[in-house]
mmCIF file of C-alpha atoms in Angstrom:
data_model
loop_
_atom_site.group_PDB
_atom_site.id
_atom_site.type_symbol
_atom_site.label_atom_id
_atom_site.label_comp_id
_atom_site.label_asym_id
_atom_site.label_seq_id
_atom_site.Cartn_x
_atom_site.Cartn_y
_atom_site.Cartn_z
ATOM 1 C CA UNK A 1 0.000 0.000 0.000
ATOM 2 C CA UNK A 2 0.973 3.437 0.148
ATOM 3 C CA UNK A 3 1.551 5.715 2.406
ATOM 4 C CA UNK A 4 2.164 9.807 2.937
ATOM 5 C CA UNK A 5 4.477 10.464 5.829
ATOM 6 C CA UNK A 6 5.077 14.206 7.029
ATOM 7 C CA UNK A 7 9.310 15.367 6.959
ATOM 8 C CA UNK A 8 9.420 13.569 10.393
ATOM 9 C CA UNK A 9 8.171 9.847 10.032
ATOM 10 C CA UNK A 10 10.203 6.523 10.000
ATOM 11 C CA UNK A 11 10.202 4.201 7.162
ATOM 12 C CA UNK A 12 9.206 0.937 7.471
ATOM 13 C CA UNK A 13 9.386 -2.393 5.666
ATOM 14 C CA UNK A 14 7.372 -5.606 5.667
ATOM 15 C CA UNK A 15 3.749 -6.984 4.291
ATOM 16 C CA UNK A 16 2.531 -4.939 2.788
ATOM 17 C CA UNK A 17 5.195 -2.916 1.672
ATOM 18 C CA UNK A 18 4.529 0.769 1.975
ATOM 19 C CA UNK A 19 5.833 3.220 0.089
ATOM 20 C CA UNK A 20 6.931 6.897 1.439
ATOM 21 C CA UNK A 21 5.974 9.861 -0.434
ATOM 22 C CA UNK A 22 6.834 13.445 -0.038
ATOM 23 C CA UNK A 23 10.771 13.392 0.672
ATOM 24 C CA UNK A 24 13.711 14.677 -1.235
ATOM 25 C CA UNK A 25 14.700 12.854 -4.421
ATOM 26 C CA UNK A 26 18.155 13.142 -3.819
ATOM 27 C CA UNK A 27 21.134 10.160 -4.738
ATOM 28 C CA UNK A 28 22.787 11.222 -1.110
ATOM 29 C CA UNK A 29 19.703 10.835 0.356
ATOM 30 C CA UNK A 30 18.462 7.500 -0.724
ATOM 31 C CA UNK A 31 22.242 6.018 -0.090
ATOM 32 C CA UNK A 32 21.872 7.534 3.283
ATOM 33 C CA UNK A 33 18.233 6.294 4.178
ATOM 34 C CA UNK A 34 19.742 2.816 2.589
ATOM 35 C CA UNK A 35 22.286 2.503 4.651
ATOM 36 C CA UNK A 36 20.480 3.529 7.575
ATOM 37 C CA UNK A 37 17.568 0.836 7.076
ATOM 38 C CA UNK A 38 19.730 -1.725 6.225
ATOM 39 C CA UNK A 39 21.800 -1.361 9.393
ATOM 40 C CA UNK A 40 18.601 -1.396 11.434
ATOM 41 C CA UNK A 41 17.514 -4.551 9.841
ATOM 42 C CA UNK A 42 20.798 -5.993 10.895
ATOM 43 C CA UNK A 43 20.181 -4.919 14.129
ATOM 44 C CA UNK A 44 22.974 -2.779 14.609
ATOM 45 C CA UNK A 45 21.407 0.867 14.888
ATOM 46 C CA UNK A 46 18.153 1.619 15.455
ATOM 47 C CA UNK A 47 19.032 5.338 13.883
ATOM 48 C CA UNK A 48 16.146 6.735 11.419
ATOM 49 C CA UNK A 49 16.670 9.295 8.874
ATOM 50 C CA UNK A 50 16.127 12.777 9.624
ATOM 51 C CA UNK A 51 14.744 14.441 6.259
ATOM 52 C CA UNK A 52 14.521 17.673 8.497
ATOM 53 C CA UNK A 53 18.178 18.595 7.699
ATOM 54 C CA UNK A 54 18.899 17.422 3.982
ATOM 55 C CA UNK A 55 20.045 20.119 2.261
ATOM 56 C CA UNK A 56 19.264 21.060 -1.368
ATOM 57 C CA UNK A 57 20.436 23.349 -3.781
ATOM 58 C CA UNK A 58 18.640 24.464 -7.287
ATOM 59 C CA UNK A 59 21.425 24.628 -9.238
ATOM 60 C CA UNK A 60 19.338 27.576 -11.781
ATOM 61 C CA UNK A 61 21.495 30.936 -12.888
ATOM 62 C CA UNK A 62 21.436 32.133 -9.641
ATOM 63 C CA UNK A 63 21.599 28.963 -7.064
ATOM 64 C CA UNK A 64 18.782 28.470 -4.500
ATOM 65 C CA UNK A 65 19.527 26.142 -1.423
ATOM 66 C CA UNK A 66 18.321 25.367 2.161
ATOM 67 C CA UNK A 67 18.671 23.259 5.014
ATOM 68 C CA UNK A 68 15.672 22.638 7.183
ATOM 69 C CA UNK A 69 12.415 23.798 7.546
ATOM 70 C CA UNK A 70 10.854 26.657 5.343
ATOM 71 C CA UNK A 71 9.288 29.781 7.533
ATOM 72 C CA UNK A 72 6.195 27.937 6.953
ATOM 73 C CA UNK A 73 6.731 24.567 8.161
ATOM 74 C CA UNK A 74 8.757 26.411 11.133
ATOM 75 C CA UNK A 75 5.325 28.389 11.781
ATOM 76 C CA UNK A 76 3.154 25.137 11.477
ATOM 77 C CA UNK A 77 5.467 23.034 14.290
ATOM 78 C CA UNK A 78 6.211 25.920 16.563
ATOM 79 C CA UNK A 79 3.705 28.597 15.970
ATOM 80 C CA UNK A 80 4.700 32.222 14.736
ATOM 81 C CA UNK A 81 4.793 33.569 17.881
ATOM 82 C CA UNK A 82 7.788 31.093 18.879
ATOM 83 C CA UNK A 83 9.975 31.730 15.293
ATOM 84 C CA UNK A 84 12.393 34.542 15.019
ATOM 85 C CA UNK A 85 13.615 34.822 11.226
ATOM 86 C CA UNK A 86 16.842 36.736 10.299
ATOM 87 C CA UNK A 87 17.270 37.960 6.832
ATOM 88 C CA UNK A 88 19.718 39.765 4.758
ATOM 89 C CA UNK A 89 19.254 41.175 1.317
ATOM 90 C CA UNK A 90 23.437 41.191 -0.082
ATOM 91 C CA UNK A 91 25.742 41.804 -2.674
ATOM 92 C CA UNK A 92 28.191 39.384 -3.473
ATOM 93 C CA UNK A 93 31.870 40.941 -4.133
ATOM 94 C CA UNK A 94 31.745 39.253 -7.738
ATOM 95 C CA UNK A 95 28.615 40.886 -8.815
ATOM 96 C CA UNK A 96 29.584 44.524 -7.451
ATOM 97 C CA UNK A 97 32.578 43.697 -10.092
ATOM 98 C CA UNK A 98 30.565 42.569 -13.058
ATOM 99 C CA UNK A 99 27.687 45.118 -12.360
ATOM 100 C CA UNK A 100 25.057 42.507 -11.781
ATOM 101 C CA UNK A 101 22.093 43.124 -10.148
ATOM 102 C CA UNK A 102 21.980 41.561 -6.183
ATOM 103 C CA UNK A 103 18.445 42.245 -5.935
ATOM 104 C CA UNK A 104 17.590 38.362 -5.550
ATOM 105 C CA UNK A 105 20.516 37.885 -3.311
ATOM 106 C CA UNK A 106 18.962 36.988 -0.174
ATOM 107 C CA UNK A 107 19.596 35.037 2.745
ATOM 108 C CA UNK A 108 16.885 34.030 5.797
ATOM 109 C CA UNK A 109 17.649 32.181 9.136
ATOM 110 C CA UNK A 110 14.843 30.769 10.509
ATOM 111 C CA UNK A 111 15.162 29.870 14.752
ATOM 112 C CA UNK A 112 13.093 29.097 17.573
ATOM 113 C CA UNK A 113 12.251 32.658 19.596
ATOM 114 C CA UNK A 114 13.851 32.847 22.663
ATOM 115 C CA UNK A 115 17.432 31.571 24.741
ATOM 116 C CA UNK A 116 20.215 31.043 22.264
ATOM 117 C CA UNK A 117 17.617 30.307 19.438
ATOM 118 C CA UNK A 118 18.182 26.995 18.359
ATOM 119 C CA UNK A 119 18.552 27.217 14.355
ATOM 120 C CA UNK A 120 15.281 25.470 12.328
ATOM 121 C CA UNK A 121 16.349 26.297 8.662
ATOM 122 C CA UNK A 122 18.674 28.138 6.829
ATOM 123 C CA UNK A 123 17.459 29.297 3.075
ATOM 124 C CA UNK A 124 20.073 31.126 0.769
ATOM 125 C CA UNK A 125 19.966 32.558 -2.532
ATOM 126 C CA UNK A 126 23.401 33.755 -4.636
ATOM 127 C CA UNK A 127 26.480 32.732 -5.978
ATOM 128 C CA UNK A 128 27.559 28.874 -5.083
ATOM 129 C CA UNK A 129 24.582 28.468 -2.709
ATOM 130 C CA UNK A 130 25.279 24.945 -3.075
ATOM 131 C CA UNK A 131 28.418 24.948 -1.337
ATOM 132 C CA UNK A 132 27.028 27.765 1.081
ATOM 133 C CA UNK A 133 24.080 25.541 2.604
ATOM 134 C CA UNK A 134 26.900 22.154 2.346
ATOM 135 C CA UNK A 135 29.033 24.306 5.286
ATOM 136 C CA UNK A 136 26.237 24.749 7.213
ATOM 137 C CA UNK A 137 24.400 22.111 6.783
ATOM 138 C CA UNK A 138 26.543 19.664 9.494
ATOM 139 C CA UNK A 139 26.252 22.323 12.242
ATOM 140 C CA UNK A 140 22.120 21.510 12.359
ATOM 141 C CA UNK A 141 22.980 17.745 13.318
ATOM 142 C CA UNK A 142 25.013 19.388 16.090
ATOM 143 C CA UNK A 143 21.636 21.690 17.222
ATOM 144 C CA UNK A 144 23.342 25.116 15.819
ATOM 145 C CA UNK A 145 21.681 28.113 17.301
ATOM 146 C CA UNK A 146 21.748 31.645 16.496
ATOM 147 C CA UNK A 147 23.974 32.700 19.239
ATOM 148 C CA UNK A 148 26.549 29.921 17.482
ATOM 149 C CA UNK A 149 26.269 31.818 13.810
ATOM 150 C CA UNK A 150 26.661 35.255 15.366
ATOM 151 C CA UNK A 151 29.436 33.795 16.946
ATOM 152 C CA UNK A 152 31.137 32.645 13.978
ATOM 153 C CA UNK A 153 33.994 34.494 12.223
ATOM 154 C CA UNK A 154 33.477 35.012 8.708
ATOM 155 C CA UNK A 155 35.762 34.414 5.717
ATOM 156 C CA UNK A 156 35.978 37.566 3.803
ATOM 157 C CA UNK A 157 35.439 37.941 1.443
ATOM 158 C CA UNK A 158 32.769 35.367 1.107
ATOM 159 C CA UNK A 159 28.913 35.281 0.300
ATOM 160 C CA UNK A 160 28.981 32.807 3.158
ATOM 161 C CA UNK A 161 30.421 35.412 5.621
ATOM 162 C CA UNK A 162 26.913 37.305 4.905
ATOM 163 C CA UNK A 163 25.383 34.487 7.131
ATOM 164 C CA UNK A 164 26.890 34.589 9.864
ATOM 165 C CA UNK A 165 26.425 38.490 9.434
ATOM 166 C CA UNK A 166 22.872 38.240 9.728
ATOM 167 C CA UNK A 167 21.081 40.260 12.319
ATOM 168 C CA UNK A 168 17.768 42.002 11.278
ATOM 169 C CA UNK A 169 14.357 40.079 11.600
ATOM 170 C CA UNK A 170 11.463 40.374 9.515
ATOM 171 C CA UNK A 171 9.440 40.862 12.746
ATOM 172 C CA UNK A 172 11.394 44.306 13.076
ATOM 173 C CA UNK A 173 9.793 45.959 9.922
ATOM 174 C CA UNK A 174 13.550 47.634 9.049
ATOM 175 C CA UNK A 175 15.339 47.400 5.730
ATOM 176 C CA UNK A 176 17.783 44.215 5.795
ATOM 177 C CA UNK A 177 19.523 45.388 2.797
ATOM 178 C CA UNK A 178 23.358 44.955 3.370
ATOM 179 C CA UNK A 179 25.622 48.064 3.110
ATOM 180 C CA UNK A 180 28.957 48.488 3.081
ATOM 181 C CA UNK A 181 31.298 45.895 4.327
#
């Protein structure tokens, strides 16, 4: 038979087979999940696969990728009182350089409200997102929060240093447009 499962849910084997719908349709994903399974059916781990942190990247023009849960989802699970989201509108040093425009060049932390502000996704748009969202990505297995990213020093000059740079909230109302260095 088949079955929908939320971002969350196990999988499962046996009669009748079910098959899980809804998760990313990634190679590293399904090797992971494989492994995973086949190690609990050996009875060595009873580890499941967290689909919460795979991170993805559109690989379009300009590169699209995130790790964890959309504002939305965050909202759903937590409520939008209990969400703080960071955002940055930036301009990559390569596109100041080449004239581009950085209008779409936008990054958005989304956390938990409150204490150190445990991290629940991280979206990013601009040059080599890809390899952006792959640094970060490792750092929500380890429970990352806000306070840790603030915390971090930044390569510069990097479009990844704009992330750990972030600091204004959508909840604030004020321009998060990046100026200067």
């Amino acid at each position: 038979g088949s079955h929908h499962t939320g971002p969350c849910a196990s999988m499962s084997l046996g009669p009748p087979m079910t098959l899980l719908l809804g998760r990313p349709e990634l190679t590293p994903t399904a090797i992971k999940a494989g492994k995973l399974l086949a190690r609990r059916l050996a009875g060595q781990s009873a580890e499941l696969m967290n689909y919460d942190n795979v991170p993805t990247t559109v690989f379009t023009p300009l590169e699209y990728s995130c790790v964890g849960l959309s504002e939305e989802e965050a909202e759903k699970r937590h409520g939008k009182d209990r969400i703080e989201v960071y955002h940055a509108f930036y301009k990559p040093l390569e596109f100041t350089v080449a004239e581009r425009d950085a209008s779409q060049c936008y990054i958005k932390v989304v956390c938990e409200r409150g204490g150190n502000g445990k991290i629940l996704g991280l979206h990013f748009t601009g040059p080599n997102a890809g390899e952006v969202a792959q640094g970060f990505a490792m750092s929500f297995q380890c429970g990352a929060t806000y306070s840790h990213l603030v915390q971090t020093v930044g390569i510069h000059p990097t479009c990844a240093e704009e992330v750990v740079k972030v600091h204004i909230t959508k909840r604030s109302g004020l321009d998060a447009t990046v100026t200067g260095c």
